[in-house]
Coordinates of C-alpha atoms and ligand atoms in Angstrom, one line a residue:
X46 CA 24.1 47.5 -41.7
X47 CA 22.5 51.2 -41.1
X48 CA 20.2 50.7 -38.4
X49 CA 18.3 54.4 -39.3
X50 CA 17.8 52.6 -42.9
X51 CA 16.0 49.7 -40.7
X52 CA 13.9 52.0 -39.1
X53 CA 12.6 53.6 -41.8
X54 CA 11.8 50.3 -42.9
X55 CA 9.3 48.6 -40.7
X56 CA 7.9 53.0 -40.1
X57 CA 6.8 52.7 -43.5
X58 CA 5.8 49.0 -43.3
X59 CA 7.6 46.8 -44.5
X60 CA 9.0 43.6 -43.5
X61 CA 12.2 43.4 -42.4
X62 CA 14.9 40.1 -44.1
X63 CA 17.4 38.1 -41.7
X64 CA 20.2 40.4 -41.7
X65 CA 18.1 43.2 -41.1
X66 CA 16.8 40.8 -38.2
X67 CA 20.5 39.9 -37.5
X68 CA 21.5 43.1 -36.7
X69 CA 18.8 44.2 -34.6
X70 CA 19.1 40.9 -32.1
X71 CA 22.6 41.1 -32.4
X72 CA 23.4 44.6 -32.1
X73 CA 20.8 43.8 -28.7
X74 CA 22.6 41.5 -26.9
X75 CA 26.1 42.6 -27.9
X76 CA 25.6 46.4 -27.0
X77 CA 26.4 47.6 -30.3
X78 CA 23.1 49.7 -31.2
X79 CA 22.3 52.5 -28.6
X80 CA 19.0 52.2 -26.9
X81 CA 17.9 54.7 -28.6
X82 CA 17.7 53.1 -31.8
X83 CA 16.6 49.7 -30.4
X84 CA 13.8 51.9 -29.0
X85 CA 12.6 53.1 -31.8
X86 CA 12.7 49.9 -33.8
X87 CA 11.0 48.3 -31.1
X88 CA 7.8 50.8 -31.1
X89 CA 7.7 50.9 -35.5
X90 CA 7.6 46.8 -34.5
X91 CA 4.4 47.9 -32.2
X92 CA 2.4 50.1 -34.6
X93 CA 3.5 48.0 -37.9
X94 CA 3.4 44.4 -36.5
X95 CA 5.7 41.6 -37.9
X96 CA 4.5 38.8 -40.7
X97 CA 4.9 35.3 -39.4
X98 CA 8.3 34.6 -41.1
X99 CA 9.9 37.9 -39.6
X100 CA 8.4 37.0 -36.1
X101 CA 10.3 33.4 -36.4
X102 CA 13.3 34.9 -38.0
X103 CA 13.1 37.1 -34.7
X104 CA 12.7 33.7 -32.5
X105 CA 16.0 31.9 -34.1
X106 CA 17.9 35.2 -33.8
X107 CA 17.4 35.8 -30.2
X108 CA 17.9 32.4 -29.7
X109 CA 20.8 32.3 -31.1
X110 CA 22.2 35.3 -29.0
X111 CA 23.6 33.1 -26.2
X112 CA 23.6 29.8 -25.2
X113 CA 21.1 27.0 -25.7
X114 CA 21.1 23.9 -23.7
X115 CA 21.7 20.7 -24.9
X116 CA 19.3 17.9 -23.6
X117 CA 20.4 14.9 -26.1
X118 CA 22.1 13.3 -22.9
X119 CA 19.0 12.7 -21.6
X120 CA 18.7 9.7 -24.6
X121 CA 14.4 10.8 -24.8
X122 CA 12.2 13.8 -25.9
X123 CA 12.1 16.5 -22.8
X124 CA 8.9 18.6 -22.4
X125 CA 8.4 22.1 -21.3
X126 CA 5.7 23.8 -20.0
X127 CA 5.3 27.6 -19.6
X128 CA 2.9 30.0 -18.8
X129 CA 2.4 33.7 -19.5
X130 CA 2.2 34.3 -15.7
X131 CA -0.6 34.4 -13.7
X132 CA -2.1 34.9 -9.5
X133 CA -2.4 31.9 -8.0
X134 CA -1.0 29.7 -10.7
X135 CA 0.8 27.2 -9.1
X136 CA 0.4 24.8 -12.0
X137 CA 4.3 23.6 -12.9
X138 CA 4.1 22.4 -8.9
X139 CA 1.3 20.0 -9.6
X140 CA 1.8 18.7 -13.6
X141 CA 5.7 18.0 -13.2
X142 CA 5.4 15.1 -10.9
X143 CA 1.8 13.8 -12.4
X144 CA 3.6 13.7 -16.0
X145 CA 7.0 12.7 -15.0
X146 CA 4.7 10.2 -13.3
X147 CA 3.5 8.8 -16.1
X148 CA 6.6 8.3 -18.2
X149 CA 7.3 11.6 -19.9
X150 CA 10.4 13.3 -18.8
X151 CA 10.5 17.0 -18.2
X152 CA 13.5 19.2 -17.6
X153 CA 12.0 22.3 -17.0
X154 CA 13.9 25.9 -16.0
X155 CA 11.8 28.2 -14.4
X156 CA 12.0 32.1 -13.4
X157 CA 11.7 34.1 -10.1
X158 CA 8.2 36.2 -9.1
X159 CA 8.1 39.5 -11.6
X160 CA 5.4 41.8 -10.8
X161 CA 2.1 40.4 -9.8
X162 CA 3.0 37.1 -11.0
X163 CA 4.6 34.5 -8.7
X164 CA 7.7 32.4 -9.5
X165 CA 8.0 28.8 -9.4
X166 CA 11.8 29.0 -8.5
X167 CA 10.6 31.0 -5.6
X168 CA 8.0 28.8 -4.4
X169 CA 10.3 26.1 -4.4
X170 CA 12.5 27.5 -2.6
X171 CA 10.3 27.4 0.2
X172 CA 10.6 24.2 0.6
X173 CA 13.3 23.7 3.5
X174 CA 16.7 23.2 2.3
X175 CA 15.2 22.4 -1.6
X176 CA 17.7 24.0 -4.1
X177 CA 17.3 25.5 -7.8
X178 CA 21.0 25.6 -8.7
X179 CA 22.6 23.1 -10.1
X180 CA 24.5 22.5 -13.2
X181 CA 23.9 21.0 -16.2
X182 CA 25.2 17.6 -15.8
X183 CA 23.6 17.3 -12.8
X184 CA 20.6 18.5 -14.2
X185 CA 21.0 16.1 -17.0
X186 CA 21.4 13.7 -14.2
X187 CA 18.3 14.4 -12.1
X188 CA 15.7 14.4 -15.3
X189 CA 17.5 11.2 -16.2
X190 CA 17.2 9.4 -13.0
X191 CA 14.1 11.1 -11.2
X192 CA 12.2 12.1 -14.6
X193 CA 11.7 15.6 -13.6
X194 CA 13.6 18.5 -12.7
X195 CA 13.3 22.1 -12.2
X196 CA 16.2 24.7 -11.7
X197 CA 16.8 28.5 -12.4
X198 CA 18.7 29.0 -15.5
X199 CA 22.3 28.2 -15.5
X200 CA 24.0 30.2 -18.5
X201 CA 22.8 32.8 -20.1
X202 CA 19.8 32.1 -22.3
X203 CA 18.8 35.0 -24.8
X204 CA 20.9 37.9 -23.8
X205 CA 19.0 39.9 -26.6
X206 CA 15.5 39.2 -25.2
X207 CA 17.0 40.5 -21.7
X208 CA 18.5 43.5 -23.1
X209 CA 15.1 44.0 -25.6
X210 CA 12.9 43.4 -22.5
X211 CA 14.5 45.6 -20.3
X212 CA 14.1 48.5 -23.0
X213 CA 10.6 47.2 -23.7
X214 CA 9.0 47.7 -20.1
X215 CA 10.3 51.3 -20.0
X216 CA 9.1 52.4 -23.6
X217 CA 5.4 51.1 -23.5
X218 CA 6.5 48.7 -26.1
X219 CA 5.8 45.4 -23.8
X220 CA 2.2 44.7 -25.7
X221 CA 3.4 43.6 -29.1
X222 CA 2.2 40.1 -30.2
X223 CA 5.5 39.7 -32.1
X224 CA 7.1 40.7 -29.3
X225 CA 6.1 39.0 -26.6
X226 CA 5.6 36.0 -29.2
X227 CA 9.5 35.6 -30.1
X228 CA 10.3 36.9 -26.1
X229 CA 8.5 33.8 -25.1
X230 CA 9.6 31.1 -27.8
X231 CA 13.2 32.1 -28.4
X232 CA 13.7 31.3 -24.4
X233 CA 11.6 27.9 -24.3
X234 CA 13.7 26.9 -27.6
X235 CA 17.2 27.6 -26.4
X236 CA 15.9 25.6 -23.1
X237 CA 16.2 22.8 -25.2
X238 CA 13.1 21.3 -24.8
X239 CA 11.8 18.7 -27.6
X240 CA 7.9 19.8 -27.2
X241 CA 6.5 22.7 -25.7
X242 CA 3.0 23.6 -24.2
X243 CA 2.0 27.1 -23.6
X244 CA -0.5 28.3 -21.6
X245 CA -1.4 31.5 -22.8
X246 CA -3.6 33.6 -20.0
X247 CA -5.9 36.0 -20.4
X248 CA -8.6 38.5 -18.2
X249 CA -7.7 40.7 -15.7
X250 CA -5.0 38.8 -14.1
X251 CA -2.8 38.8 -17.3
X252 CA -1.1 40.7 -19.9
X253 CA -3.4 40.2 -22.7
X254 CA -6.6 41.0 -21.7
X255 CA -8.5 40.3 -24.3
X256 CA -9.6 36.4 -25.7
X257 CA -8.9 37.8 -29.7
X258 CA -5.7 38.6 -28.3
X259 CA -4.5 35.9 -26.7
X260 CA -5.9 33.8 -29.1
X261 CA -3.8 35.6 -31.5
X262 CA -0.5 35.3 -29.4
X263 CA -0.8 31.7 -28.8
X264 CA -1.5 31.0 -33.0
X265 CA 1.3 33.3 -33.3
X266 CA 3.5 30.8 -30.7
X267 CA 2.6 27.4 -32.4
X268 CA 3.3 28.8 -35.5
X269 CA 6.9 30.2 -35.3
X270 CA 7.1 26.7 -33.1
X271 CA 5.6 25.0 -36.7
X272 CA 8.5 26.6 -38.8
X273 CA 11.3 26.2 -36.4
X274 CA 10.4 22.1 -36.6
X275 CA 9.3 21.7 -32.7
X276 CA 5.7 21.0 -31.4
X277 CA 4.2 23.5 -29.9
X278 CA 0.8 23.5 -28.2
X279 CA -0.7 26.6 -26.9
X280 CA -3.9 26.9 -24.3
X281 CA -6.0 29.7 -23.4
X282 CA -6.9 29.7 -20.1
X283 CA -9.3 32.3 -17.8
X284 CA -7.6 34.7 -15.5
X285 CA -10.2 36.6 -14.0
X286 CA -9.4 35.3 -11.0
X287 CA -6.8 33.7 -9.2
X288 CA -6.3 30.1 -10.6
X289 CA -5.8 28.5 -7.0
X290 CA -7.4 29.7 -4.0
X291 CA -3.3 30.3 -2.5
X292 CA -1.4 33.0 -3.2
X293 CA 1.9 33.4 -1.9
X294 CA 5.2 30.9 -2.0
X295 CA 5.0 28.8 0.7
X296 CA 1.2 28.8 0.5
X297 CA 0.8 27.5 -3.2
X298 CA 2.9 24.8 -2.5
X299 CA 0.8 23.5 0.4
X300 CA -2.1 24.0 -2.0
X301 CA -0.2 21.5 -5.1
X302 CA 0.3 19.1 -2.3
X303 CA -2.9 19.3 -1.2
X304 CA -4.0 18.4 -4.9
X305 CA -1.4 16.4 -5.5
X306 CA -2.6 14.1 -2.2
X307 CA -6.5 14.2 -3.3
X308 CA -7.6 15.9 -0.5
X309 CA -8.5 19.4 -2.8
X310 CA -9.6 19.8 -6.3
X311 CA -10.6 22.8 -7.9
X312 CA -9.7 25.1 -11.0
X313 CA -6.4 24.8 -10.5
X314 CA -6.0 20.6 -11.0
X315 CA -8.4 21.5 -14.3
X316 CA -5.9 23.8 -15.9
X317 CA -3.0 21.7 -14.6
X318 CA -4.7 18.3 -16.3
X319 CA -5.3 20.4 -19.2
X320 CA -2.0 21.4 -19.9
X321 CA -0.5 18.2 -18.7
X322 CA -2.3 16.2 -21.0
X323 CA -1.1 18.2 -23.9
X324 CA 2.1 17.5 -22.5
X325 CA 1.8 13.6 -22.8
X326 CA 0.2 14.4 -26.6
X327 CA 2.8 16.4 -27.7
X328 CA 5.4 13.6 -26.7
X329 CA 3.8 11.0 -28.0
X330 CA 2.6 9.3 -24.9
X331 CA -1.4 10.1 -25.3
X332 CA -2.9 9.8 -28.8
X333 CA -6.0 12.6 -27.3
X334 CA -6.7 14.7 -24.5
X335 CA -9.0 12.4 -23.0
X336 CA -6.4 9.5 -22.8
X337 CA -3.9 11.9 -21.3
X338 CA -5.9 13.4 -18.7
X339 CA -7.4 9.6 -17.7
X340 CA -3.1 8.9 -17.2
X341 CA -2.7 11.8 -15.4
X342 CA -6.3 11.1 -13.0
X343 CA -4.5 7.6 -12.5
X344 CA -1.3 9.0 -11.5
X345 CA -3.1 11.5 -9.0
X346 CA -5.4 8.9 -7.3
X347 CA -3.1 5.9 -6.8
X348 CA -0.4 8.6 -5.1
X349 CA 2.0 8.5 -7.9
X350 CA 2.5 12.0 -8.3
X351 CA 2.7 12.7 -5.1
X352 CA 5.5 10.4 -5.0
X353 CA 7.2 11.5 -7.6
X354 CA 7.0 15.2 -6.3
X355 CA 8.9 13.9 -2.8
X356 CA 11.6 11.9 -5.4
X357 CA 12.0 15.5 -7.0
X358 CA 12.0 17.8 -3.9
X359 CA 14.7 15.1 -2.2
X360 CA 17.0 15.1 -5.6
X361 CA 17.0 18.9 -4.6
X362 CA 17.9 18.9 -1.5
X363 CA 14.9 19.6 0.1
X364 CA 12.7 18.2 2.8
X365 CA 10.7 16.3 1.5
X366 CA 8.4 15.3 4.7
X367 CA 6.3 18.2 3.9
X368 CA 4.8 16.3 1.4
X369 CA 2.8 14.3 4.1
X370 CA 2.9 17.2 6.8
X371 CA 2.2 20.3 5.4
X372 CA 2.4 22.1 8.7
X373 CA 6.8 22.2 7.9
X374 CA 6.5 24.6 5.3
X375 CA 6.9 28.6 6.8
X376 CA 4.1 30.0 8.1
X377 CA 3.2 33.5 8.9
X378 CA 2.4 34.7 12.3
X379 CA -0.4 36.5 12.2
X380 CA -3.6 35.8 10.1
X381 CA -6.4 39.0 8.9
X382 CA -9.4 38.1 7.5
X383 CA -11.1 40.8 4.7
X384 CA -14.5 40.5 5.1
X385 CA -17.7 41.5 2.9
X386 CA -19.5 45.2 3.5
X387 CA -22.5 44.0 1.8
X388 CA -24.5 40.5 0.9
X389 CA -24.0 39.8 -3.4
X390 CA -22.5 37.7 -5.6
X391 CA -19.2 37.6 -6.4
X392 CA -19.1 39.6 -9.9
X393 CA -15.8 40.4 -10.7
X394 CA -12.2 40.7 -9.3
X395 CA -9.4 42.7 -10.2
X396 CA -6.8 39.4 -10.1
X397 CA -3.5 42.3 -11.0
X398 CA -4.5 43.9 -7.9
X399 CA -4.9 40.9 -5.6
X400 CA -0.8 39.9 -7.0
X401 CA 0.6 43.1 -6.2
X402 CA -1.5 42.8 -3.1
X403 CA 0.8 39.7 -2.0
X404 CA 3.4 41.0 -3.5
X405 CA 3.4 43.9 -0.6
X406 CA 3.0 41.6 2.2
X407 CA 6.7 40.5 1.3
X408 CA 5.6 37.6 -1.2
X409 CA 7.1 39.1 -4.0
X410 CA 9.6 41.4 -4.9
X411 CA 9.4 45.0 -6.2
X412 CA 13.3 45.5 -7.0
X413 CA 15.7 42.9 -7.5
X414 CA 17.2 43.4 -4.4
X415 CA 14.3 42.4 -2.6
X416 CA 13.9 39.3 -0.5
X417 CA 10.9 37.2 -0.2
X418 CA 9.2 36.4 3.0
X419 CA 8.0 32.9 2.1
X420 CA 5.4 32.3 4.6
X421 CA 3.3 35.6 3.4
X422 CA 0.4 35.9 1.3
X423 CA -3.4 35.4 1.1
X424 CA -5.8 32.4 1.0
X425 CA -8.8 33.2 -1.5
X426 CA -12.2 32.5 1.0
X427 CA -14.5 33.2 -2.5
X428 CA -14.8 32.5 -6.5
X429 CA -16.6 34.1 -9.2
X430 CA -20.3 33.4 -9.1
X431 CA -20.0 33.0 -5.1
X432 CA -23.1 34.3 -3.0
X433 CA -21.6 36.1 0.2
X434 CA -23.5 37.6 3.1
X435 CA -22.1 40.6 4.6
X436 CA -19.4 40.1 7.4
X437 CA -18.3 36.8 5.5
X438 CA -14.9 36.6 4.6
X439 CA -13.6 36.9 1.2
X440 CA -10.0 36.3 2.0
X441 CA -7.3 35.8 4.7
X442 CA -4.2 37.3 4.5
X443 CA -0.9 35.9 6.3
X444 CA 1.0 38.2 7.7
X445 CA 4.3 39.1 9.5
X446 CA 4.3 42.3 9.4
X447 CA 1.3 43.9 11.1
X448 CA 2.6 47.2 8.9
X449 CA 0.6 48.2 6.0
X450 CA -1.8 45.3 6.6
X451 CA -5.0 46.9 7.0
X452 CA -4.0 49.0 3.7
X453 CA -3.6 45.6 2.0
X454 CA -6.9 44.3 3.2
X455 CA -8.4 47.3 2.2
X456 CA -6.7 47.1 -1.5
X457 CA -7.8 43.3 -1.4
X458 CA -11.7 44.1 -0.7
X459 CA -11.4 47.2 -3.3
X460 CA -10.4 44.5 -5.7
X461 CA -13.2 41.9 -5.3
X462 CA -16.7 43.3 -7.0
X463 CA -19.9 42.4 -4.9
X464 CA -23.4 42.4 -7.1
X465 CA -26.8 42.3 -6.7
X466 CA -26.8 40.6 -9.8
X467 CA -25.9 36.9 -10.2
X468 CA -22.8 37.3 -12.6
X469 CA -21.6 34.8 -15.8
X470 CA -18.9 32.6 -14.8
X471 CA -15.9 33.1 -17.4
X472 CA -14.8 29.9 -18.9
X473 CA -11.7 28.0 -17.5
X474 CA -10.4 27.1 -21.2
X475 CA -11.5 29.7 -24.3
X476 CA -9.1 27.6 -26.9
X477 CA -6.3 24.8 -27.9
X478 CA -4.4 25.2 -30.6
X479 CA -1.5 22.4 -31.9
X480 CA 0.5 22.5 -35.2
X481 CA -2.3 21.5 -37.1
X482 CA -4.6 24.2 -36.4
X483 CA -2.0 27.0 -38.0
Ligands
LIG724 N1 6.9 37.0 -21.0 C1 8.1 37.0 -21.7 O1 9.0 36.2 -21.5 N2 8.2 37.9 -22.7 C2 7.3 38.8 -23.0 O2 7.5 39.6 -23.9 C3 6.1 38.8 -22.2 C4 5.9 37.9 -21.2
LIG725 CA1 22.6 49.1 -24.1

């Protein structure tokens, strides 16, 4: 296969056949094509777009590329849940127990903090002694016995995508919709989950910032999801703001308990209903939306999900006594309020700017190298559509390292627009969209 012949191809347009396809994912993960040449498929893939059957064709081959997980032992249909990455959104923390709660297993692998975004593997990590390695069969084990699970990955998943991601982020080739479509999918499906539900973000917090396009991704999701034979269900949800009012690893678990023990509600629980309805529907538990999220209210009230996120956190090793005192999680030594210069309502944030905000206060890394401070991060004092008097505080950070602070209080400020004029508030959810709709 002459990779300059495929090329020319999708330059002029066209679409490109399976062993076209083949050879691109393959050549990817293998080494075989020089990055140049993977480069500059990838951007003719960015100006001329992919049709829906070279987009799944994409999905199966990077798929393919390594291994992908075998969840039969587990003798009943697995969900998945993932999210395009967010500030704030702690929402895996609080929907695994509530729906492993009511019945539905979910053996979910998760990823570590990149860019603004936080990590779930991180956050649980701040859990005392709470491990995300393990291996398969114990994984197997865990989702069997507890219901729920949730681990880093343990072989190598879609060694194309990570070689055609790396390339991506340094070629201005990440914002492709068949891109970032078959990225996405081609990990969930060699995860080996039965069902899948997407939450697809968008606003300033995510990497579509547009509704159209995220609307567009998430069609694009269900359907490669629709031709590959496994449900898919996508959500857009708002992120013009953080989701929680906790950002930081340590912090947003505190907050999910909190939720999880009724003593908080707020945006957050919404989206986390939301998506974990669509997780009962698309295993067959909940016939609609409103059934699912009246199972999941019942598992929240009577303490069941809290429960079941203390069976989970103990199965990991982890202490799960923080569950009823919150105060044995890290915390940071020093707190620094950022406070209003003017009275206004609260018009607008710049939610990218808050992440990498936490992410300097050692919440998040900036190489791979880096190590997380767990304790670290901020607590949001204001939403969207908030009235605040000058001198009122907008956030707090946590700190342990009175270095750079004030900068970050000042970035944090910058980031939060004050108005005279009382502002819209976004919408929480702009769309659903389930193998019907496509
Ligand atoms: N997340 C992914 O996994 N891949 C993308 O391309 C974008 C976001
Ligand atoms: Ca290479």
């Amino acid at each position: 296969m002459n990779m300059v012949d495929i090329i020319l191809k999708k330059k002029a347009g066209l679409p490109l056949n399976k062993e076209e396809i083949h050879a691109f994912a393959e050549g990817a993960a293998r080494g075989t094509v020089p990055d140049y040449q993977l480069a500059a498929l990838l951007m003719a893939i960015c100006f001329q777009g992919m049709n829906e059957e070279e987009t799944t064709t994409l999905t199966m081959e990077m798929m393919h590329s390594g291994s992908v997980v075998d969840l039969s032992g587990i003798g009943e249909i697995c969900v998945d849940k993932h999210s395009t990455g967010g500030v704030g959104d702690t929402t895996t923390l609080v929907l695994v127990p509530l729906v492993a709660a009511c019945g539905v297993k979910v053996a979910k692998l998760s990823g570590r903090g990149l860019g603004h975004t936080g990590g779930t593997l991180d956050k649980l990590e701040s859990i005392p002694g709470c491990s995300v390695d393990m291996d398969e069969a114990q994984f197997i084990r865990q989702v069997r016995d507890v219901g729920c699970a949730v681990i880093g990955q343990t072989r190598e998943l879609c060694p194309a995508d990570k070689a055609l991601y790396a390339l991506r982020d340094v070629t201005g080739t990440v914002g492709s919709i068949p891109l970032i479509a078959s990225s996405i999918v081609s990990k969930k499906l060699a995860s080996g989950a039965g069902a899948i539900v997407l939450d697809v973000k968008t606003g300033s917090g995510a990497l579509m910032h547009t509704v159209e396009d995220s609307v567009r991704l998430a069609r694009t999701m269900v359907a490669i999801g629709k031709r590959a034979g496994k449900p898919i269900y996508a959500v857009v949800t708002g992120m013009e703001q953080p989701l929680g009012t906790h950002v930081g690893n340590a912090l947003e678990v505190k907050e999910a308990v909190d939720l999880l023990a009724g003593r908080a509600r707020g945006d957050l629980l919404t989206v986390s209903l939301g998506l974990g309805a669509r997780m009962l529907m698309a295993a067959g538990k909940a016939m609609t939306l409103e059934e699912g999220e009246a199972m999941l209210e019942e598992a929240l009230s009577s303490g069941r999900g809290l429960a079941k996120l203390k069976e989970m956190i103990t199965a990991q090793g982890g202490d799960a006594r923080i569950c009823d005192d919150v105060s044995l999680l890290p915390h940071a030594s020093r707190r620094m309020p950022v406070t209003a210069d003017r009275d206004g309502w609260i018009a607008g944030m710049d939610t990218t700017a808050i992440g990498y905000c936490a992410q300097d206060l050692g919440a998040g890394r900036k190489t791979k190298a880096d190590r997380i401070d767990p304790a670290v991060g901020l607590v949001m004092q204001v939403r969207l559509g908030d009235y605040v008097h000058k001198g009122d505080a907008l956030a707090v950070l946590h700190i342990n390292k009175p270095d750079g602070a004030s900068e970050v209080a000042a970035r944090v400020a910058a980031a939060i627009r004050i108005s005279e004029e009382k502002p819209e508030i976004p919408p929480l959810f702009y769309a659903g969209i389930g193998p019907s709709d496509v």
